[in-house]
CSV table of C-alpha atoms and ligand atoms in Angstrom, one decimal:
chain,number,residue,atom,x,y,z
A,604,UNK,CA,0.0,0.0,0.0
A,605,UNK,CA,0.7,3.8,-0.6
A,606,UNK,CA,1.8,5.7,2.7
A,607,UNK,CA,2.9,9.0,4.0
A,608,UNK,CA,6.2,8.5,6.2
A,609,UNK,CA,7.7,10.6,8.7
A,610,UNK,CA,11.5,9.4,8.9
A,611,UNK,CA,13.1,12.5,11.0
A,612,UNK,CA,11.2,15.2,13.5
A,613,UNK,CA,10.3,18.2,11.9
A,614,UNK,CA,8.9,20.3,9.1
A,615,UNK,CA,5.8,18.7,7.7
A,616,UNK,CA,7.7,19.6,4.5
A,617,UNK,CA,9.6,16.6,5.2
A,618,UNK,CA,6.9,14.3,4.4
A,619,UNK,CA,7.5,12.3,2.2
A,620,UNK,CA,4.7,9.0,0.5
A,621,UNK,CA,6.6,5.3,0.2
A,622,UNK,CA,5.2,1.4,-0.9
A,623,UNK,CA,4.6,0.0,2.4
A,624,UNK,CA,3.6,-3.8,2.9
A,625,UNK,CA,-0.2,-4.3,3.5
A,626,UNK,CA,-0.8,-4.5,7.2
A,627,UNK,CA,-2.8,-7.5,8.7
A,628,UNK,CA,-5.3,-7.1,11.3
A,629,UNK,CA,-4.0,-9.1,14.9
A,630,UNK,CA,-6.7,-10.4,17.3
A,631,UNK,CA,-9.4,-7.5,18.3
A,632,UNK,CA,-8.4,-6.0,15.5
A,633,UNK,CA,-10.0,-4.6,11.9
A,634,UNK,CA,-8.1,-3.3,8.5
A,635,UNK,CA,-9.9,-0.2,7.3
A,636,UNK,CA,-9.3,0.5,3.7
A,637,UNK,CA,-8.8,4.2,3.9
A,638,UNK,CA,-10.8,6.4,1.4
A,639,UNK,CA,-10.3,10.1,3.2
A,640,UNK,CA,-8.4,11.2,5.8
A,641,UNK,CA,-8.5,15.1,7.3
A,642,UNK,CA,-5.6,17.2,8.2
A,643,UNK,CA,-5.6,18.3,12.0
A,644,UNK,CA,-3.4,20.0,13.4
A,645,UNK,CA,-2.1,17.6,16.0
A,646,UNK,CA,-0.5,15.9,13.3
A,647,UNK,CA,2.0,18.6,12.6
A,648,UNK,CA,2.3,18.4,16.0
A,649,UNK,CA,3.0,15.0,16.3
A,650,UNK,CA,5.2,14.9,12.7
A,651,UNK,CA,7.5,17.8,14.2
A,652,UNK,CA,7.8,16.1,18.2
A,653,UNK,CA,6.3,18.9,19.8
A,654,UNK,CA,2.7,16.3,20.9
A,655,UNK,CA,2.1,15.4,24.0
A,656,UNK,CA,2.3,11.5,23.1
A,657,UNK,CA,5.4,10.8,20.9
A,658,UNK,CA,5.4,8.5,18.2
A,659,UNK,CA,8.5,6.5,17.4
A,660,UNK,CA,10.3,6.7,13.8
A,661,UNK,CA,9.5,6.1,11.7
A,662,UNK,CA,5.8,6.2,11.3
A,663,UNK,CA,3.3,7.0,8.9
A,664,UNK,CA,1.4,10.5,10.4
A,665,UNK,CA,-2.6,10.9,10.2
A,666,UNK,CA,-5.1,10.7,12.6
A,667,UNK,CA,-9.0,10.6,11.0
A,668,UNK,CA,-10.1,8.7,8.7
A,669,UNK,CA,-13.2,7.5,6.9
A,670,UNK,CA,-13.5,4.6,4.9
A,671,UNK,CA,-14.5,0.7,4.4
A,672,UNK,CA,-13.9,-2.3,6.7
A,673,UNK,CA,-11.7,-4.7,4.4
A,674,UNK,CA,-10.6,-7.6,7.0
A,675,UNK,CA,-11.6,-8.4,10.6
A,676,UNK,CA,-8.8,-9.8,13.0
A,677,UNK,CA,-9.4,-13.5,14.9
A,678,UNK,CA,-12.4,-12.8,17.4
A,679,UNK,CA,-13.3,-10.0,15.9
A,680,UNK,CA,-17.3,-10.4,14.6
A,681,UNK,CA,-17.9,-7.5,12.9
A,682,UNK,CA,-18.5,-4.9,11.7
A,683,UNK,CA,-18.8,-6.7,8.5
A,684,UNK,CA,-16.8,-6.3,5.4
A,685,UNK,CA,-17.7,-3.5,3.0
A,686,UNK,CA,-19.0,-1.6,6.3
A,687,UNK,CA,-18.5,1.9,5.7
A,688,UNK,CA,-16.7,3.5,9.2
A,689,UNK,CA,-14.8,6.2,10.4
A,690,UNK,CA,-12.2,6.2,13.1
A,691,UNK,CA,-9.7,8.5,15.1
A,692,UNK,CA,-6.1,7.3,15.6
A,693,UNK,CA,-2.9,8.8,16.8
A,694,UNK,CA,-0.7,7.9,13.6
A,695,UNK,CA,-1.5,5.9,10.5
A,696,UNK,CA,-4.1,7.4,8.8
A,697,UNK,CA,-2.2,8.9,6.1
A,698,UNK,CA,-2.2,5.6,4.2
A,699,UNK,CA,-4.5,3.5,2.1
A,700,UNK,CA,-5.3,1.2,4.4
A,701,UNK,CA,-5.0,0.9,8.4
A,702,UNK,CA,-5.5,-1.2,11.3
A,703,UNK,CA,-7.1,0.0,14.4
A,704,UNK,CA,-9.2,-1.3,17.2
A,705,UNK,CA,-12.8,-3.1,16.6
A,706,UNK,CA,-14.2,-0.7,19.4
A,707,UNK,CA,-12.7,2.6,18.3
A,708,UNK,CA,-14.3,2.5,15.1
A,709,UNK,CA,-17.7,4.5,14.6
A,710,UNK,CA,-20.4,4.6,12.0
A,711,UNK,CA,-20.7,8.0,9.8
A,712,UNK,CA,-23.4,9.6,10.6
A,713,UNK,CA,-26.0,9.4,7.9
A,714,UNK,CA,-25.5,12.1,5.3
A,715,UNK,CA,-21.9,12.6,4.9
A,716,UNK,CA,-19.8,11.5,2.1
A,717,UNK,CA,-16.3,10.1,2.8
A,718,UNK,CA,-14.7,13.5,2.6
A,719,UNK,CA,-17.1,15.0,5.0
A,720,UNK,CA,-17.1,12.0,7.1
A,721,UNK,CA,-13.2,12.2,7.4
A,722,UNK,CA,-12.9,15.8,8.8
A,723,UNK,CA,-16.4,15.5,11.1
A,724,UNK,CA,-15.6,13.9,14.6
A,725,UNK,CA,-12.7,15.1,15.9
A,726,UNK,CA,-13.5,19.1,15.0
A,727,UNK,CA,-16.9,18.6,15.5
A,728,UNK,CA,-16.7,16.3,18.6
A,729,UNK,CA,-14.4,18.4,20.4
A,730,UNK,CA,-16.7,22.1,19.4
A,731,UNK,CA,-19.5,20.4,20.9
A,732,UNK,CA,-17.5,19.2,24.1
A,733,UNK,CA,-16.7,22.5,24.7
A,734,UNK,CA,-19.3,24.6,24.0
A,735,UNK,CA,-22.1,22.5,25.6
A,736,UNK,CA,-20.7,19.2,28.1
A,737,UNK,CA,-17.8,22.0,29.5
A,738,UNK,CA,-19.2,25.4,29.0
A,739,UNK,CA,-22.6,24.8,29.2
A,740,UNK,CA,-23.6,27.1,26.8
A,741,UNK,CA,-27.4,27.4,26.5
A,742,UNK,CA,-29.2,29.3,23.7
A,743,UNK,CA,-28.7,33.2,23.4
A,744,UNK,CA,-25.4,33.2,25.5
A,745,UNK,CA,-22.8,34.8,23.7
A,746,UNK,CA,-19.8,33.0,23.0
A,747,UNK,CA,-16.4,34.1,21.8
A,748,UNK,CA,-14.4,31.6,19.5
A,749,UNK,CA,-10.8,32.1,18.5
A,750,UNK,CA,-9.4,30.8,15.7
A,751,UNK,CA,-13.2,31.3,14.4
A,752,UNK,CA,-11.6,30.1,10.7
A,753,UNK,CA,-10.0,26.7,11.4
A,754,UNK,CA,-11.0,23.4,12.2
A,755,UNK,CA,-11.9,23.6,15.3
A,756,UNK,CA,-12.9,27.4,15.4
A,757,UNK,CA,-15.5,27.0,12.0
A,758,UNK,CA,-16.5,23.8,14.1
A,759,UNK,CA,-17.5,25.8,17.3
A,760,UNK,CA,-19.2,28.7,15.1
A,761,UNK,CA,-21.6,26.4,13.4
A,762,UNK,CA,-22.8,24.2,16.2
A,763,UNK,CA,-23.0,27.2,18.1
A,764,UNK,CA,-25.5,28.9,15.8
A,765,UNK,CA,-27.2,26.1,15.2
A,766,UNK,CA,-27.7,25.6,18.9
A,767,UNK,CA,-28.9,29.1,19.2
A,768,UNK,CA,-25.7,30.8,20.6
A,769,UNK,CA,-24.7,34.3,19.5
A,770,UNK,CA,-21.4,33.5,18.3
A,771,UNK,CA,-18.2,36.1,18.2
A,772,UNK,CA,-15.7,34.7,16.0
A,773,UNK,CA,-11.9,36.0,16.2
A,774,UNK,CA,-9.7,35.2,13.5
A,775,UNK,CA,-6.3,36.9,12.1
A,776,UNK,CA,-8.0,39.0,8.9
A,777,UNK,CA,-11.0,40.5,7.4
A,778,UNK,CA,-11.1,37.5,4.8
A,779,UNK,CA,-11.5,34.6,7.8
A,780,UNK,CA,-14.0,36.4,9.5
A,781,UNK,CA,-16.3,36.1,6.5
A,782,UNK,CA,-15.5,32.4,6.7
A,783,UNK,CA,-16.9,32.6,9.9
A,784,UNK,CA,-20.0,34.9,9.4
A,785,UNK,CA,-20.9,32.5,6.5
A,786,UNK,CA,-21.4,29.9,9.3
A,787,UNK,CA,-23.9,31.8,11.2
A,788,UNK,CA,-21.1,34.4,13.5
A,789,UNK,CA,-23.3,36.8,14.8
A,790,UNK,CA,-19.9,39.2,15.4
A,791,UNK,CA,-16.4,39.1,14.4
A,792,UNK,CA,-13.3,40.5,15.9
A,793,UNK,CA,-9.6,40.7,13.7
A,794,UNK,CA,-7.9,39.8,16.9
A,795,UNK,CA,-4.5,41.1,14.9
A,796,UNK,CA,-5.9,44.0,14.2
A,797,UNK,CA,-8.4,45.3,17.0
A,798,UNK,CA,-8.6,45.4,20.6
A,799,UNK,CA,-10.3,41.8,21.5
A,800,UNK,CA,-11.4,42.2,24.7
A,801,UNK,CA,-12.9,45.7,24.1
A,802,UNK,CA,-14.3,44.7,20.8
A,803,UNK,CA,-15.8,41.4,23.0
A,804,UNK,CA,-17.4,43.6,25.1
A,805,UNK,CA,-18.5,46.4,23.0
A,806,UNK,CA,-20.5,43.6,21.0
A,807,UNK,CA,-22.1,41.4,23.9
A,808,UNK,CA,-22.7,44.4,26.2
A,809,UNK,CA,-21.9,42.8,29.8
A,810,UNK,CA,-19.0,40.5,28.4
A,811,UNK,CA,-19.3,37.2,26.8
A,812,UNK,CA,-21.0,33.9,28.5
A,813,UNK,CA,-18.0,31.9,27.7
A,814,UNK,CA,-15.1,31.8,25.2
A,815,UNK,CA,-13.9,28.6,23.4
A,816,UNK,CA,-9.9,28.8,23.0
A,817,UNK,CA,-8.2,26.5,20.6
A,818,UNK,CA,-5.5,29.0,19.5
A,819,UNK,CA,-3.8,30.5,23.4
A,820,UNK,CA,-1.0,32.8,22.9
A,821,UNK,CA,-1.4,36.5,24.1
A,822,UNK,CA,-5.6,35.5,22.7
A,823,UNK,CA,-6.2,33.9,25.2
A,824,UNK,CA,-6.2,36.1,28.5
A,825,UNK,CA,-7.6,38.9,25.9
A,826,UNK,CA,-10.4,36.8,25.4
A,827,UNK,CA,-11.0,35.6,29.4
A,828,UNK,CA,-11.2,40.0,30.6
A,829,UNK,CA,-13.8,39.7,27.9
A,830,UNK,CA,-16.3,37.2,30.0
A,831,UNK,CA,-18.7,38.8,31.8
A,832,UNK,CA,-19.2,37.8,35.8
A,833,UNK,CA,-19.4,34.0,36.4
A,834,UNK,CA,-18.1,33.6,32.4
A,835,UNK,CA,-16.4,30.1,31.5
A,836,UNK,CA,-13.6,29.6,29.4
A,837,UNK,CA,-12.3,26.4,27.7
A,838,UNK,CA,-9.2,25.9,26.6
A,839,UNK,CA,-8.7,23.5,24.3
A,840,UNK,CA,-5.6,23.9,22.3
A,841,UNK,CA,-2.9,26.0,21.5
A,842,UNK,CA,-2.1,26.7,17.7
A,843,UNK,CA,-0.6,29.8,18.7
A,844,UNK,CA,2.6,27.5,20.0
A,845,UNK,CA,2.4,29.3,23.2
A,846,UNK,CA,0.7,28.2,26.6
A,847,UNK,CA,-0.8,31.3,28.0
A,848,UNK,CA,-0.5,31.6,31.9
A,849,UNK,CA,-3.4,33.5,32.8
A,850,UNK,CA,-3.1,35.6,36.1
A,851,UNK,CA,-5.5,34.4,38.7
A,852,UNK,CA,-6.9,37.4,39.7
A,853,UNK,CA,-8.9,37.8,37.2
A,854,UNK,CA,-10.4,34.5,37.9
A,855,UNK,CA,-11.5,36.1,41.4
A,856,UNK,CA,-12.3,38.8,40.7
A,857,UNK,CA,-15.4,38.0,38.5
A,858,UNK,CA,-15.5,34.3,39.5
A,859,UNK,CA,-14.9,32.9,36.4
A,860,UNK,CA,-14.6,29.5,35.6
A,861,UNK,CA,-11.5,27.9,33.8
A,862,UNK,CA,-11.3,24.4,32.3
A,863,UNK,CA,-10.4,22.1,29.6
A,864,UNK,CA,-11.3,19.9,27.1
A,865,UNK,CA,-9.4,16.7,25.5
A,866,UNK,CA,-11.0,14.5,23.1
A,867,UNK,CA,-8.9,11.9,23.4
A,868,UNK,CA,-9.9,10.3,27.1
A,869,UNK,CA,-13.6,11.5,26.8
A,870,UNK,CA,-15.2,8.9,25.7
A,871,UNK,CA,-13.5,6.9,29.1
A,872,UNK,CA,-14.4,10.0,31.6
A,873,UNK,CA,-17.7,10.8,30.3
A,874,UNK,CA,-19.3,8.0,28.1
A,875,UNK,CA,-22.9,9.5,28.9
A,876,UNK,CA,-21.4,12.7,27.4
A,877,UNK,CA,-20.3,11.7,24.4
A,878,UNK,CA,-23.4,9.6,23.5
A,879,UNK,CA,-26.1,12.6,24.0
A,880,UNK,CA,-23.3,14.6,22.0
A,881,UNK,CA,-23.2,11.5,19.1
A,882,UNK,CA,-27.0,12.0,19.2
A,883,UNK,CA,-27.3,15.9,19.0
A,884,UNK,CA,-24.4,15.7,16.0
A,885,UNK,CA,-26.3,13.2,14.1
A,886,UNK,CA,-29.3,15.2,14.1
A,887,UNK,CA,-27.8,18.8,13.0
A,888,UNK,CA,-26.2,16.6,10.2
A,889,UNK,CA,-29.5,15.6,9.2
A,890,UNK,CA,-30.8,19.3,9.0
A,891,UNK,CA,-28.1,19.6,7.0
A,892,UNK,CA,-24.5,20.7,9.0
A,893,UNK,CA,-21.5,19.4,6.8
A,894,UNK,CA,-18.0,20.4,8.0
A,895,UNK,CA,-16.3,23.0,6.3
A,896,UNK,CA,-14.0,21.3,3.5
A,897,UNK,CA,-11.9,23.8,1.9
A,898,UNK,CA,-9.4,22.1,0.3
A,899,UNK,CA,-9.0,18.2,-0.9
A,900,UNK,CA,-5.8,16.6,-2.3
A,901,UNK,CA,-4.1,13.5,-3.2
A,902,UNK,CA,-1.6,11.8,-0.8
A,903,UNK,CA,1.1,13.1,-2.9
A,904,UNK,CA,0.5,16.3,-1.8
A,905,UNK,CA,0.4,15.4,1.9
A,906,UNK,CA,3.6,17.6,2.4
A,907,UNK,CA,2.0,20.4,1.3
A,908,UNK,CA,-1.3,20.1,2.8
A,909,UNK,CA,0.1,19.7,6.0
A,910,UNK,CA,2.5,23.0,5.4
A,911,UNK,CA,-0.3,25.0,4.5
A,912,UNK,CA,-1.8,24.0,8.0
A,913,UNK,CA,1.1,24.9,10.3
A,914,UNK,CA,1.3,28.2,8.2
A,915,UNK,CA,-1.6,29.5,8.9
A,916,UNK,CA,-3.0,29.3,5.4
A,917,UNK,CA,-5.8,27.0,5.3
A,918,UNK,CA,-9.8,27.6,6.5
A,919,UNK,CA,-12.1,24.6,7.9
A,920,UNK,CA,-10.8,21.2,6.9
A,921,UNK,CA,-8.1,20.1,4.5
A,922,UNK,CA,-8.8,16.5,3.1
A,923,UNK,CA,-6.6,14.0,1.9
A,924,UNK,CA,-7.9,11.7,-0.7
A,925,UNK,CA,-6.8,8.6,-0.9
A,926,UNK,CA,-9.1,7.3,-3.8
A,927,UNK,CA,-7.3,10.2,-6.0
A,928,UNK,CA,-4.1,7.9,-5.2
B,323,NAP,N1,-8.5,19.5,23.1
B,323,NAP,C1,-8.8,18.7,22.1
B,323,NAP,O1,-9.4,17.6,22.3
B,323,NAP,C2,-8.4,19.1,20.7
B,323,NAP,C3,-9.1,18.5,19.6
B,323,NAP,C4,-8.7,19.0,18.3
B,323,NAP,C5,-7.8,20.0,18.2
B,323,NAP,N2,-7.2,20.5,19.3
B,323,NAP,C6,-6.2,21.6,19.2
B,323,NAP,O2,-6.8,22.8,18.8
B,323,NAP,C7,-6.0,23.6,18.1
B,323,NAP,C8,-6.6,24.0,16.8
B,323,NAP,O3,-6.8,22.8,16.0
B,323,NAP,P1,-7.5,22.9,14.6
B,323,NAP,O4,-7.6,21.6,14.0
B,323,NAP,O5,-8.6,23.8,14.7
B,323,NAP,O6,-6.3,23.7,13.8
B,323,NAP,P2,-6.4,24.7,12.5
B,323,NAP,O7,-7.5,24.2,11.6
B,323,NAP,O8,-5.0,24.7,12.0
B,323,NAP,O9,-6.8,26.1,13.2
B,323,NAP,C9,-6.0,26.7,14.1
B,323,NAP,C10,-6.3,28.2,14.0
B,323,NAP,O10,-5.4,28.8,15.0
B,323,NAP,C11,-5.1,30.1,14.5
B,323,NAP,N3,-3.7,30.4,14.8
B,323,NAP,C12,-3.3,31.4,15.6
B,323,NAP,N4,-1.9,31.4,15.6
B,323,NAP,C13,-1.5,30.4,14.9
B,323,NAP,C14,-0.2,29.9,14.6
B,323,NAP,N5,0.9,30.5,15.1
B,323,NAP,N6,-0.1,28.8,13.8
B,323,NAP,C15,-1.2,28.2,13.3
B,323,NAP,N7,-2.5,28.7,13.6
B,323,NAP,C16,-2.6,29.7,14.4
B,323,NAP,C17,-5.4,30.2,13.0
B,323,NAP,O11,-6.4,31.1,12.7
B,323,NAP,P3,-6.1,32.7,12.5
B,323,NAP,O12,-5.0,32.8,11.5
B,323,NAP,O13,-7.3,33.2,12.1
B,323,NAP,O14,-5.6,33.2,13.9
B,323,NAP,C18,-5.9,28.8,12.7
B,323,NAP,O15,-7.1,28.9,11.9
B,323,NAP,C19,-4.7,22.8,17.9
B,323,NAP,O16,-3.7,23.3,18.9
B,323,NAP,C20,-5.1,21.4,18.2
B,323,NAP,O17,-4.0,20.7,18.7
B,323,NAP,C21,-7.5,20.1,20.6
């Protein structure tokens, strides 16, 4: 099979595709043929070192895919062959087939094509996590989302609408906000450009109900003095590269509440969570919510594509297609 390899730590530039032997599913087991997988940004992460759970070179780098069972390990039952599935891993999806766990693979929610299905849980999943099983956020709460234009941030901005938030997206330019407001924003802040916790308050009135951080940096306390008393803030990532420290006071001072989200061990710590948020998902994708795809390649370009995402450069969800070889 066809593979993207990461041989040294470093520049997703480095990336390069190889012939790899077809893997064979061991007990518990099931190979996925691979038709999409998404670009998140945990894999530059991972590819360059800098993740919180190494992987060991080489390795072949992707996380989400979406795509067909093709062979079930001994003791494994189903599901059966020809099942279409998509599944979260923390390396191997950039390949045209892989082998994960029976239980870690999920059905696609009806609706979604391969593509769509590919770059839907772990955005989506994790935007819902925070903005509802964390935050809380109920309907006509304003909620501030940085990084309003990528994965996660377009994510947040279109369940939040949907769920009948009034969403402030923050982004680096003019152009990205109108990513966002095309998803439903009902404010956006160039948090380059303009004062973001002024422009946080001067929009919500009182402050916002609660801010959804996947980006950290210097955004991050900007965006906490813009809660209003008894706001919540997630924090769920730092694409900035920097992990804010965020002076206490200002948590006492309007008793504000931090905390965090990871969508890795949710499913152990809060299983009841993540079905009512399976449920809720499947249903706005029935009314129609797709992810934002912006851009789809071919696993040659898997260099590239991941470039593009550690420079800033790419909006929603870049898909790798592994059908277009
Ligand atoms: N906690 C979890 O379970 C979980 C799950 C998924 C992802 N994450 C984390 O959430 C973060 C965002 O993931 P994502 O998939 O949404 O990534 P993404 O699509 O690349 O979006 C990240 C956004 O951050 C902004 N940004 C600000 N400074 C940046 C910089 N120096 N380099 C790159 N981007 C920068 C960019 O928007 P502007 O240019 O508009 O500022 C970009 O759109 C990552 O740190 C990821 O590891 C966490």
């Amino acid at each position: 099979m066809r593979a993207a390899r990461c041989t040294t730590y470093g520049p997703p530039g480095d990336l390069t595709v190889a012939h790899l032997d077809d893997p064979e599913p061991g007990p518990g087991e099931v190979l996925v043929r691979v038709h999409a997988a998404a670009v998140n940004f945990p894999d530059v992460l991972i590819v360059a070192n800098r993740y919180q759970v190494p992987a060991p070179l080489p390795f072949t780098p992707g996380s989400e895919f979406a795509g067909t069972v093709a062979a079930l390990g001994p003791g494994v039952t189903g599901p059966p062959v020809g099942t279409p599935v998509a599944g979260a891993v923390l390396t191997g999806a950039f390949a045209e087939q892989v082998v994960v766990p029976a239980a870690s693979l999920r059905g696609i929610p009806e609706g979604l094509d391969m593509v769509h299905a590919a770059a839907f849980h772990v955005t989506y999943a994790t935007a819902y996590h925070s903005l509802v099983t964390v935050a809380g956020g109920t309907e006509g709460e304003w909620a501030v989302v940085l990084g309003a234009a990528g994965g996660v941030g377009t994510a947040a901005v279109d369940i939040g609408t949907r769920l009948g938030l009034r969403v402030i997206a923050a982004a680096s330019s003019e152009e990205r906000l109108t990513v966002a407001r095309k998803l439903g924003a009902a404010g956006g802040v160039d948090y380059v450009r303009e004062d973001l916790k002024a422009r946080i308050r001067e929009l919500s009135g009182e402050g916002a109900h609660l801010a959804i951080d996947p980006v950290g940096g210097r955004y991050a306390e900007a965006a906490l003095r813009g809660l209003r008393r008894g706001g919540r803030f997630v924090t769920v990532g730092y694409a900035d590269g920097e992990i804010p420290r965020i002076p206490l006071n200002l948590v006492l001072l309007k008793d504000l509440v931090v905390r965090g989200f990871e969508i890795r061990t949710v499913r152990q710590y809060a299983p009841d969570a993540v079905a009512e948020a399976d449920r809720t998902l499947a249903r706005l994708v029935r009314e129609g919510m797709r992810p934002l795809v912006s851009r789809v390649h071919p696993l040659d370009d898997v260099a590239a594509a991941l470039t593009d995402v550690a420079e800033r450069r790419t909006t929603g969800k870049v898909v790798l297609d592994l059908e277009r070889g």
